[in-house]
Short mmCIF file of C-alpha atoms in Angstrom, two decimals:
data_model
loop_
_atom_site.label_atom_id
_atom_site.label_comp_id
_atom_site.label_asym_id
_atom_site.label_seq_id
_atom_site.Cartn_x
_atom_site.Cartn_y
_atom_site.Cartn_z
CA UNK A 4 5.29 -57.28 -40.85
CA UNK A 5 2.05 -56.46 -41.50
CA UNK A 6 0.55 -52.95 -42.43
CA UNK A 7 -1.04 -52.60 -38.86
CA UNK A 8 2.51 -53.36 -37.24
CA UNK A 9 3.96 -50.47 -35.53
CA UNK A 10 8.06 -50.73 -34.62
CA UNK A 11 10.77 -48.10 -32.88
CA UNK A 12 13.96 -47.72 -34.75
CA UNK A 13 16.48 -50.42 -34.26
CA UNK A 14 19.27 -50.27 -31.13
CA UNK A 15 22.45 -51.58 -31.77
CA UNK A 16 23.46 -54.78 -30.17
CA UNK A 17 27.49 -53.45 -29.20
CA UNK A 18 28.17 -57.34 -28.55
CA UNK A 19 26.96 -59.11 -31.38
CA UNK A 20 26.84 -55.97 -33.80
CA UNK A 21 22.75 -57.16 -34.45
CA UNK A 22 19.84 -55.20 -34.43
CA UNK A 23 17.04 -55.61 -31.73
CA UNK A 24 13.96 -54.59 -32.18
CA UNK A 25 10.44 -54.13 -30.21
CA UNK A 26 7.64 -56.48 -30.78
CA UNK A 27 5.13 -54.68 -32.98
CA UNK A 28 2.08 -52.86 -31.23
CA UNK A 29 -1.02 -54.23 -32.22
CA UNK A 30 -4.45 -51.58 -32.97
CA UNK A 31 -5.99 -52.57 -29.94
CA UNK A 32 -2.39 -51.82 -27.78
CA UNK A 33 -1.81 -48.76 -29.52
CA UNK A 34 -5.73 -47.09 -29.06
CA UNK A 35 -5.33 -48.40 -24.96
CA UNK A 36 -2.41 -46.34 -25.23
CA UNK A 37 -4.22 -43.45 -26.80
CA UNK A 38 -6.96 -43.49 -24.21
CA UNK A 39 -5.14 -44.06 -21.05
CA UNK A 40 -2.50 -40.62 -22.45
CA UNK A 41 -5.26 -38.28 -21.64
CA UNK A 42 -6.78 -35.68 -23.39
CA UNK A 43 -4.36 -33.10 -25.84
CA UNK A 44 -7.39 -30.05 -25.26
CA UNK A 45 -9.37 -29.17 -22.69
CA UNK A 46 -11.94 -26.13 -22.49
CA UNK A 47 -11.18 -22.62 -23.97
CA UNK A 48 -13.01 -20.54 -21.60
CA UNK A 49 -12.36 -20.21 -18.44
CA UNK A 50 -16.15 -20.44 -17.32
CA UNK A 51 -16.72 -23.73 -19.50
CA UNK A 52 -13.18 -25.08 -17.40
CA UNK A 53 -14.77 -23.87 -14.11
CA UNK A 54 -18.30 -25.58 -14.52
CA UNK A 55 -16.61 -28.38 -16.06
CA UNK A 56 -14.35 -28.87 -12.37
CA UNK A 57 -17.71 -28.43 -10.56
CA UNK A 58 -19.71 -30.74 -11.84
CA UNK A 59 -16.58 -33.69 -12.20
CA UNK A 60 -16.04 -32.90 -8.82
CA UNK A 61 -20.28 -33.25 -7.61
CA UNK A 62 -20.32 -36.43 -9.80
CA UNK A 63 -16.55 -37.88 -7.68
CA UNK A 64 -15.49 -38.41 -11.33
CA UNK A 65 -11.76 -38.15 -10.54
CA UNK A 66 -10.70 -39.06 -13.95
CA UNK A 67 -12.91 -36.14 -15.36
CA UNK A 68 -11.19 -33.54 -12.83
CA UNK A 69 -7.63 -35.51 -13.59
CA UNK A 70 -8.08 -34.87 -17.46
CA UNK A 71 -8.67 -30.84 -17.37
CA UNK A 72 -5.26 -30.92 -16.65
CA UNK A 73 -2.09 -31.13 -18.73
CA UNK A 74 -0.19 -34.45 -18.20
CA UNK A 75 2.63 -32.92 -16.61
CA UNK A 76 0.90 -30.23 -14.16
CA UNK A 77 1.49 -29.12 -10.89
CA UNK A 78 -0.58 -28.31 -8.23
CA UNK A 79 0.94 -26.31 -5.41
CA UNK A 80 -1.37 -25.84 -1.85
CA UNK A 81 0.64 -23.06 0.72
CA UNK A 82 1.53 -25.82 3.10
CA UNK A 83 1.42 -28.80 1.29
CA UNK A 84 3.53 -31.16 -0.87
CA UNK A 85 3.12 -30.49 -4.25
CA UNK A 86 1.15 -32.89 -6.48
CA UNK A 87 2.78 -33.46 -9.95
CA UNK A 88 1.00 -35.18 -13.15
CA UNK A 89 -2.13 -36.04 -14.39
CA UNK A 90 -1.96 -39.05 -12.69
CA UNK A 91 -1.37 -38.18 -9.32
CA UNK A 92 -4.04 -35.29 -9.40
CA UNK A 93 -6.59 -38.77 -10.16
CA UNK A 94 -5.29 -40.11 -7.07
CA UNK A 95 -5.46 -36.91 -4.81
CA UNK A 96 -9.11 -36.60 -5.78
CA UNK A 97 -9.90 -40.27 -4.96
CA UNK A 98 -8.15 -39.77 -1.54
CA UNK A 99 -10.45 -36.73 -1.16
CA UNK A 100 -13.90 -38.73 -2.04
CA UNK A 101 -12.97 -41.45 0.35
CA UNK A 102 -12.18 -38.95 3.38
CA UNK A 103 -15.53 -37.14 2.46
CA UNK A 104 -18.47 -38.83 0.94
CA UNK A 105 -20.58 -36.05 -0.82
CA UNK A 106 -17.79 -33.78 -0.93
CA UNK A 107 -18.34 -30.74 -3.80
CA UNK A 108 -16.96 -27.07 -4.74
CA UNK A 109 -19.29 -24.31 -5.92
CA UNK A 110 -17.36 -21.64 -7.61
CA UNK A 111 -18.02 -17.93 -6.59
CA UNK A 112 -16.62 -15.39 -7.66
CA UNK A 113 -14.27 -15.50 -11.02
CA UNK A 114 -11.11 -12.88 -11.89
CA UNK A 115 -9.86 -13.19 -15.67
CA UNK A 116 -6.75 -11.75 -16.65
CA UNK A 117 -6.63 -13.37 -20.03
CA UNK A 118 -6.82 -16.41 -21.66
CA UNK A 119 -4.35 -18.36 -19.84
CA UNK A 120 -5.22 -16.54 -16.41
CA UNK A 121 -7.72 -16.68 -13.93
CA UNK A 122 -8.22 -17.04 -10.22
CA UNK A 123 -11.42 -18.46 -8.51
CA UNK A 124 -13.40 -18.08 -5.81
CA UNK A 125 -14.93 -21.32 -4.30
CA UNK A 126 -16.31 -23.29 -1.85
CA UNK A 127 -15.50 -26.70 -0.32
CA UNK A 128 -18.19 -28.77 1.60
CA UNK A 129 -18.57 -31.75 2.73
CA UNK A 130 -19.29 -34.75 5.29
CA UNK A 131 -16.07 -36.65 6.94
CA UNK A 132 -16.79 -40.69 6.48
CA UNK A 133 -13.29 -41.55 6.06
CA UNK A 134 -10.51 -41.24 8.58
CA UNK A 135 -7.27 -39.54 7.13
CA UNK A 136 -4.60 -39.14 9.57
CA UNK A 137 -2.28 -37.32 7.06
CA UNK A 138 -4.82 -34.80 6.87
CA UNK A 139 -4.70 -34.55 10.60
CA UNK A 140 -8.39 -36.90 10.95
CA UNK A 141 -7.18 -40.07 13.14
CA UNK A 142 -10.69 -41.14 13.16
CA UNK A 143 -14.07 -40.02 10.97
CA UNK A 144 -15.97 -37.29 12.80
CA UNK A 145 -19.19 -37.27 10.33
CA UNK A 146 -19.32 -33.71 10.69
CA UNK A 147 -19.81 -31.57 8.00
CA UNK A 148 -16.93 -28.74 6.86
CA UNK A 149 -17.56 -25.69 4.97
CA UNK A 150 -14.52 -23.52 3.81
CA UNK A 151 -14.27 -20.54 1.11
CA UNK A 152 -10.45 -20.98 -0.34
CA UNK A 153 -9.42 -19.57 -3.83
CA UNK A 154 -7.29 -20.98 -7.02
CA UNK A 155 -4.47 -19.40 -9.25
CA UNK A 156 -4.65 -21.18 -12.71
CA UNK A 157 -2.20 -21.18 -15.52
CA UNK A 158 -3.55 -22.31 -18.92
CA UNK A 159 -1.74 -23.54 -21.80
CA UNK A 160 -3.23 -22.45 -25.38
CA UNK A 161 -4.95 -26.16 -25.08
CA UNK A 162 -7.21 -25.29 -22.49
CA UNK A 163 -5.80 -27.67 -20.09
CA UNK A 164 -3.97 -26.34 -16.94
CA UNK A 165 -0.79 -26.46 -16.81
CA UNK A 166 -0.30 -25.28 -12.78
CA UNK A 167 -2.42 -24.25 -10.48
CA UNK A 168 -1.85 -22.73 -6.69
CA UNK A 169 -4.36 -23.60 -4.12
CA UNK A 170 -5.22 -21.63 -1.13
CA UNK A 171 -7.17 -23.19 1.71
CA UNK A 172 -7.00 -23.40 5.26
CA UNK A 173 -6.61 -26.32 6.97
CA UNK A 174 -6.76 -25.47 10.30
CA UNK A 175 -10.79 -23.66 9.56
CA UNK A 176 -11.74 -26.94 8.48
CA UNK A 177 -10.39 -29.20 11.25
CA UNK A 178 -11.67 -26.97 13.58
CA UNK A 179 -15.09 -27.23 12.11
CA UNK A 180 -14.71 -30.75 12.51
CA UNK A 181 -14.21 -30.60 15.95
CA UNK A 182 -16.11 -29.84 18.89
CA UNK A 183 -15.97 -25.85 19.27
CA UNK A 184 -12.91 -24.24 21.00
CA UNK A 185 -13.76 -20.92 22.65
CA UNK A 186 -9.73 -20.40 22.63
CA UNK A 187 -9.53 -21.15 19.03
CA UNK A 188 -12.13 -19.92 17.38
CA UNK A 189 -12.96 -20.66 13.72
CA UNK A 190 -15.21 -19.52 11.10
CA UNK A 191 -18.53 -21.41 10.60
CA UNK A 192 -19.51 -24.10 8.39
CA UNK A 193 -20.26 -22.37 4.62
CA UNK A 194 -22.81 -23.84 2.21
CA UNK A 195 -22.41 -21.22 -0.40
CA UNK A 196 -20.48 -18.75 -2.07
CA UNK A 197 -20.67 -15.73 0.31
CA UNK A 198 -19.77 -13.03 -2.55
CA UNK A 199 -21.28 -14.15 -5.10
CA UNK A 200 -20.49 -15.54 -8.66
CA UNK A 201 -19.69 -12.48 -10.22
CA UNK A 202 -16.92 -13.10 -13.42
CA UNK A 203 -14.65 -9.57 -13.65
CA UNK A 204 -12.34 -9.39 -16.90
CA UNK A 205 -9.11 -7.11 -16.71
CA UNK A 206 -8.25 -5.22 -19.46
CA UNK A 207 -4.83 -5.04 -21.66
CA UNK A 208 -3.25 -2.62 -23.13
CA UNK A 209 -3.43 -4.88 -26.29
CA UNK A 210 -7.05 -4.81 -26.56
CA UNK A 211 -7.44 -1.37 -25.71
CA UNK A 212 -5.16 -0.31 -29.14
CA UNK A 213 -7.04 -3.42 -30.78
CA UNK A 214 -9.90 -1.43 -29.75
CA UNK A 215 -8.92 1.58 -30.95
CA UNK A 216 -8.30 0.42 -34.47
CA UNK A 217 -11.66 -0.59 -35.19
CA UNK A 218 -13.38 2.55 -34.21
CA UNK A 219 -11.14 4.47 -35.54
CA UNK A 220 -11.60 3.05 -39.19
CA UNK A 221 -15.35 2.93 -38.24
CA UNK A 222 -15.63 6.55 -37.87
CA UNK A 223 -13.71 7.08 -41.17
CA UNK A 224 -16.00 4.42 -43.32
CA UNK A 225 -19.11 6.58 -41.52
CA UNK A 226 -17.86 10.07 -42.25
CA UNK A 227 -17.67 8.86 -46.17
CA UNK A 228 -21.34 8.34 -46.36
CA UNK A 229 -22.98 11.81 -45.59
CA UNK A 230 -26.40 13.06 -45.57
CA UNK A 231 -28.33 11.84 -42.24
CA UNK A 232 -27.98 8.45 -42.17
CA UNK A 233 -24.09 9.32 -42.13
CA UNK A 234 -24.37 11.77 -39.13
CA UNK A 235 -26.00 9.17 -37.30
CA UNK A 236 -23.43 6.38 -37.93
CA UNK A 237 -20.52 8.74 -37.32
CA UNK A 238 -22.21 9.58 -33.77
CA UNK A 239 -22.30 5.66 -33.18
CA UNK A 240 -18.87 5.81 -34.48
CA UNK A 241 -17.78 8.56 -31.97
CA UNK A 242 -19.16 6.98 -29.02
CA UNK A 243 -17.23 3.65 -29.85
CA UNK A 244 -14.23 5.93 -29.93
CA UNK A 245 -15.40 7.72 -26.17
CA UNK A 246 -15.38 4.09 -25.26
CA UNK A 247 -12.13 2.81 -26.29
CA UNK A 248 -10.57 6.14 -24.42
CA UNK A 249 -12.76 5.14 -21.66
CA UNK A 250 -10.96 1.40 -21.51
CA UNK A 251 -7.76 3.10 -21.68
CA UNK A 252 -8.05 5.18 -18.86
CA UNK A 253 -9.30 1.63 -17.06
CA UNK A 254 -5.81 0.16 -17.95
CA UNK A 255 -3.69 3.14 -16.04
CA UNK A 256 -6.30 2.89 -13.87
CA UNK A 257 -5.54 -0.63 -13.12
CA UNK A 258 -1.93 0.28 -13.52
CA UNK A 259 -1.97 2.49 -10.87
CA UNK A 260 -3.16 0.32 -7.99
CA UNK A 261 -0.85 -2.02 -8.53
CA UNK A 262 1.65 1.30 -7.89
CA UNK A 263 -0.17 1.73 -4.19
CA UNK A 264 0.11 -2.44 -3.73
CA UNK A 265 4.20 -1.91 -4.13
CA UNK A 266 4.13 1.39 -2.10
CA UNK A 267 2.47 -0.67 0.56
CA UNK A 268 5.09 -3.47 0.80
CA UNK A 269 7.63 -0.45 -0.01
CA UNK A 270 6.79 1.14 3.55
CA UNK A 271 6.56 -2.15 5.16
CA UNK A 272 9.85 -3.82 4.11
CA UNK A 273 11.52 -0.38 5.06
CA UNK A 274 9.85 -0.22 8.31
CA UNK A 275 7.93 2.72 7.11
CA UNK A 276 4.52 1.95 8.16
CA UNK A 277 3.43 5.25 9.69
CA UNK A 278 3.94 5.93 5.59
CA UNK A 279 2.00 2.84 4.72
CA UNK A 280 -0.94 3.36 6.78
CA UNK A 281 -2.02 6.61 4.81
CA UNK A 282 -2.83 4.05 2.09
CA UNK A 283 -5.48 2.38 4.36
CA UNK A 284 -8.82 3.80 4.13
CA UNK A 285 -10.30 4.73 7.49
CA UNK A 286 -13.43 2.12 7.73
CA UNK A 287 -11.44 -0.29 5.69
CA UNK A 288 -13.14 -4.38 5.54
CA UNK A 289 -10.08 -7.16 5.60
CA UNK A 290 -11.92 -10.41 4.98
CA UNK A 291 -9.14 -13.17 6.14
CA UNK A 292 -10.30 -16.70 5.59
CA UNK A 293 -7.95 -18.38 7.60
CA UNK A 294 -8.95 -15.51 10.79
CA UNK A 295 -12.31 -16.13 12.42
CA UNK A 296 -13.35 -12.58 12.36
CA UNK A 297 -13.18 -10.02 10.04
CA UNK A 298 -10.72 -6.84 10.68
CA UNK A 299 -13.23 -3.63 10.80
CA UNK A 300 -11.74 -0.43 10.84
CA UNK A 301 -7.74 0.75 10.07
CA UNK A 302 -7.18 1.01 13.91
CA UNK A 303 -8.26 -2.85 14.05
CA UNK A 304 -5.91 -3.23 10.79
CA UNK A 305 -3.03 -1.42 12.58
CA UNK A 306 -3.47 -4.08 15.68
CA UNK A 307 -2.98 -6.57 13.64
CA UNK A 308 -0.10 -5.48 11.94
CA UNK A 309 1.55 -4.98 14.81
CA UNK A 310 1.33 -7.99 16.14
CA UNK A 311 3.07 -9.73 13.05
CA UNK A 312 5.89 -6.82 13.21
CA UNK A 313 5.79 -7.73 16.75
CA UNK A 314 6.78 -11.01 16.14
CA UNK A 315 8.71 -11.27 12.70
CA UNK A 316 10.62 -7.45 13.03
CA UNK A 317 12.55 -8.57 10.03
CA UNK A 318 9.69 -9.80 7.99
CA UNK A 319 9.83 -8.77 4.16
CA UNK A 320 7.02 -8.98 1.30
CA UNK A 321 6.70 -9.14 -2.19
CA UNK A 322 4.15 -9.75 -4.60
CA UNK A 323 5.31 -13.09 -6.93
CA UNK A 324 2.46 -11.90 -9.64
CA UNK A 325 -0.39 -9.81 -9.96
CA UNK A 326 -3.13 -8.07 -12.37
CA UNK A 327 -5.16 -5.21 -12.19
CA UNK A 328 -8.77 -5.69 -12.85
CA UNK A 329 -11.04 -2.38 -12.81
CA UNK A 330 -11.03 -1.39 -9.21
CA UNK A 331 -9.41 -4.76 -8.15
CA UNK A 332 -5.62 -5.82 -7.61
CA UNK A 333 -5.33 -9.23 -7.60
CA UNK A 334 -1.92 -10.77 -6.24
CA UNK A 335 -0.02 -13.68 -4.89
CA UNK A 336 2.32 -12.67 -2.01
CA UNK A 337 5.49 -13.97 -0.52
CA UNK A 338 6.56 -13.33 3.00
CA UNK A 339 9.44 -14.11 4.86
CA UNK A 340 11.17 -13.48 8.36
CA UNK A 341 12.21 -14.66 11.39
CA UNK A 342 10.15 -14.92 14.52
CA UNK A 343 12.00 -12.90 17.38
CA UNK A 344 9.62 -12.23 19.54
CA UNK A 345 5.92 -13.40 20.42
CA UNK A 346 2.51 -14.52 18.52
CA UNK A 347 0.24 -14.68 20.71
CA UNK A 348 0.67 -17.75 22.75
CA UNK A 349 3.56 -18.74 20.83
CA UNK A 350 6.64 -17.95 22.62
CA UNK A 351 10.04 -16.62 20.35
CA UNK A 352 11.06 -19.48 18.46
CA UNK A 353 14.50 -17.86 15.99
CA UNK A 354 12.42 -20.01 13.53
CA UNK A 355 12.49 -18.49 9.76
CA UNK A 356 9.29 -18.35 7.76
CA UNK A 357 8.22 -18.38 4.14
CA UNK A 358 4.76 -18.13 3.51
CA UNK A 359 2.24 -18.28 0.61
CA UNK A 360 -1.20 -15.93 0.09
CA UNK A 361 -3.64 -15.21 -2.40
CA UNK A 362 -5.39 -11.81 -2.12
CA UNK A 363 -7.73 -9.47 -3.91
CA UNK A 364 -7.74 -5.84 -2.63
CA UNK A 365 -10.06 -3.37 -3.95
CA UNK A 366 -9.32 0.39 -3.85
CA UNK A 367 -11.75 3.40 -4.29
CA UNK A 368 -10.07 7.69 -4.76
CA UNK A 369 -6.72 5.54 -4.17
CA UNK A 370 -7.40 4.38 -0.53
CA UNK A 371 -7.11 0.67 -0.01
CA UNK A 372 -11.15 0.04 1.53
CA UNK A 373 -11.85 -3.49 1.05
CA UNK A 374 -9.54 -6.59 0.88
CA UNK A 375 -10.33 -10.71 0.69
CA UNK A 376 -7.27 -13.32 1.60
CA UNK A 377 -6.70 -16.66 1.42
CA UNK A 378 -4.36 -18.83 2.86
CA UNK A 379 -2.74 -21.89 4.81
CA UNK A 380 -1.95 -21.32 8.45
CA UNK A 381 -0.66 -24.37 8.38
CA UNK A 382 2.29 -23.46 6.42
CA UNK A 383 3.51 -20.99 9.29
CA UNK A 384 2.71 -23.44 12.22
CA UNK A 385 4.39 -25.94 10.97
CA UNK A 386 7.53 -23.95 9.94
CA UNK A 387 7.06 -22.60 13.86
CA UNK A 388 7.70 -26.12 14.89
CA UNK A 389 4.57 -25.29 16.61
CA UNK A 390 2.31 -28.35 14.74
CA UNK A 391 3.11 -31.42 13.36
CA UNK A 392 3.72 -31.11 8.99
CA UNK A 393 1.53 -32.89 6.64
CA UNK A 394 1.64 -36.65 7.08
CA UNK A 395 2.73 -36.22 10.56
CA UNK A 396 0.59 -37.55 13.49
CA UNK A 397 -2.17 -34.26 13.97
CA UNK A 398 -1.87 -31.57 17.18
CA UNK A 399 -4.00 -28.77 17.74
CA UNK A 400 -2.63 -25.16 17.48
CA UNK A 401 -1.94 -23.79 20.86
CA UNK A 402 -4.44 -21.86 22.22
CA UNK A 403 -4.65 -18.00 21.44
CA UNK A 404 -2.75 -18.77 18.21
CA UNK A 405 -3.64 -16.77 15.29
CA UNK A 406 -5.24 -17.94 11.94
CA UNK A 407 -3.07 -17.31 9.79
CA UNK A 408 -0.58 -14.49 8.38
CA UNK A 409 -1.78 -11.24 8.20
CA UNK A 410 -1.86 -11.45 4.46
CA UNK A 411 -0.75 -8.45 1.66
CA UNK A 412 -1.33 -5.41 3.75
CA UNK A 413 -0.07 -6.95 7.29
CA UNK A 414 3.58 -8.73 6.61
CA UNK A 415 2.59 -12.58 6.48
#
């Protein structure tokens, strides 16, 4: 063989007792091999990842998008099938370009936890060319959709994502497809991000004692040098210590609202919410993407609330992960229950439930005062019986229905 040839260990022929052997890989079959693997790295920081995403994704590159991914991710959507591997994430994205032609995400807003965790804000526009009748478009509208949804990404130490939970809903955008329904309202068409692109970083415990190290053997190199110049340095020294107490105080801080987020679901899993409710702060904002309307006020809150209890009396919460991030929680949330009695239009069905939000809530003198949610009300129609699932032949939700769940602080 020559020095190029490339072989697999022998397998045992059990009839003849001879060895077989696969044909040697040539350079050319073994670099095609190389190329069509997929990358090993992909970026370190989360912003490089994020532009990187929006710009494959302006440019319909899906191999680009495909390849910021590790080759055995997942992508989970509240709602939807999951879609597993590298190369089926190529193929989603294809399927996406040829439903919408100029089809694009700007990111907003950006939440790090740490290296391996961040969740982004972002919207999804485009024009509908293409019919798609598993995404409940029989025919091409050529109307244009706008929709703010959110991610959950898990990193691996290679900077390619290893699984990622999308949150978007389905029925905003088909409505915004469609001609308008006065009994089914839905939000209108975005262009942009509506909050912003502001990047927030939580902080550890970790670095705060990492922090704390360095200033604390800064202060002790500055207090050796005396005269002036060594006052001065030891003040800069003492402020870098003020600071590192000051980060500290920002992890219990953080530690803390998470505390209110489990009293919350605390009160509402144990019918408590009278309990619950002196969480909420009085002129409290609820932002619900998957609602038409914001919910203004903690009597408007309470409504809604009730409505879902109303509904699913046995409904229980829980938060699957979360981090704290300065004044922000942010959280996935599980909800589950049985619908015993009626959502708006939607008549008793005995049906269970198990649905899927992202949420950040912000809190302010330990009062719950402003919250954003994101979600598939899809996933809880469908369960209903009420609408067909994904793949199925489309039908519009019944008139009255509501949006969605009522997300972290209302039981989904």
């Amino acid at each position: 063989a020559s020095a190029n040839a490339a072989t697999v260990p022998a397998a045992t022929d059990t009839a003849s007792g001879s060895a077989k052997t696969e044909p040697p890989k040539t350079d050319k079959e073994k670099a095609d091999k190389e190329k069509t693997a997929g990358p090993t790295e992909g970026p370190k920081e989360h912003p490089a990842r994020v532009k990187a995403m929006e710009e494959a994704f302006g440019a319909h590159e899906a191999k680009k998008i495909a390849n910021l991914y590790a080759d055995d991710a997942v992508i989970k959507t509240a709602g939807v099938p999951d879609v597993k591997g590298r190369e089926a994430i190529e193929k989603d994205a294809e399927k996406m370009f040829a439903v919408f032609k100029d089809a694009k995400i700007t990111h907003g807003r950006i939440w790090e936890k740490d290296k391996h965790t961040v969740v982004v804000e972002s919207v999804f526009t485009g024009t509908n060319t293409g019919d798609s009748p598993e995404m409940g478009i029989p025919k091409a509208t050529n109307k244009s959709v706008g929709i703010l949804g959110a991610t959950w990404m898990e990193v691996g130490d290679n900077g390619l994502i290893k699984e990622e939970h999308r949150y978007h809903d389905m029925p905003t955008a088909l409505g915004q497809l469609n001609p308008p329904d006065k009994k089914n309202p839905v939000r209108a068409v975005l262009s942009d991000p509506p909050n912003g692109t502001e990047k927030f970083m939580a902080t550890t415990a970790g670095e705060v004692k990492a922090e704390e190290k360095v200033a604390i053997a800064e202060k002790d190199k500055e207090k050796e040098k005396g005269g002036k110049a060594g006052e001065k340095a030891e003040k800069k020294a003492e402020k870098a210590e003020k600071e590192t107490m000051d980060l500290a105080k920002v992890v219990e801080w953080e530690k803390s609202e998470i505390k209110l987020e489990n009293e919350w679901l605390n009160a509402l899993n144990n019918n408590k919410l009278e309990e619950g409710y002196k969480l909420i702060g009085n002129d409290i904002l609820f932002v619900d993407y998957t609602q038409p309307a914001d919910i203004k006020g903690k009597k408007a809150f309470k409504d809604m609330i009730g409505m879902y209890m109303t509904a699913f009396p046995d409904m229980k919460g829980k938060m699957t992960q979360s981090f704290g991030d300065r004044e922000f929680v942010v959280a996935e949330f599980e909800y589950t229950g049985t619908q015993k009695g009626p959502l708006g239009p939607i008549k008793p069905t005995g049906k269970s439930v198990d649905m899927h939000q992202l949420e950040i809530d912000q809190f302010k003198d330990g009062k719950f005062v402003k919250g954003w949610a994101w979600g598939n009300n899809m996933e809880m129609l469908t369960q209903l019986g009420v609408v067909p699932g994904p793949g199925d032949a489309p039908a519009p939700a019944p008139s009255g229905a509501p949006s969605a769940a009522p997300s972290a602080k209302p039981a989904k």
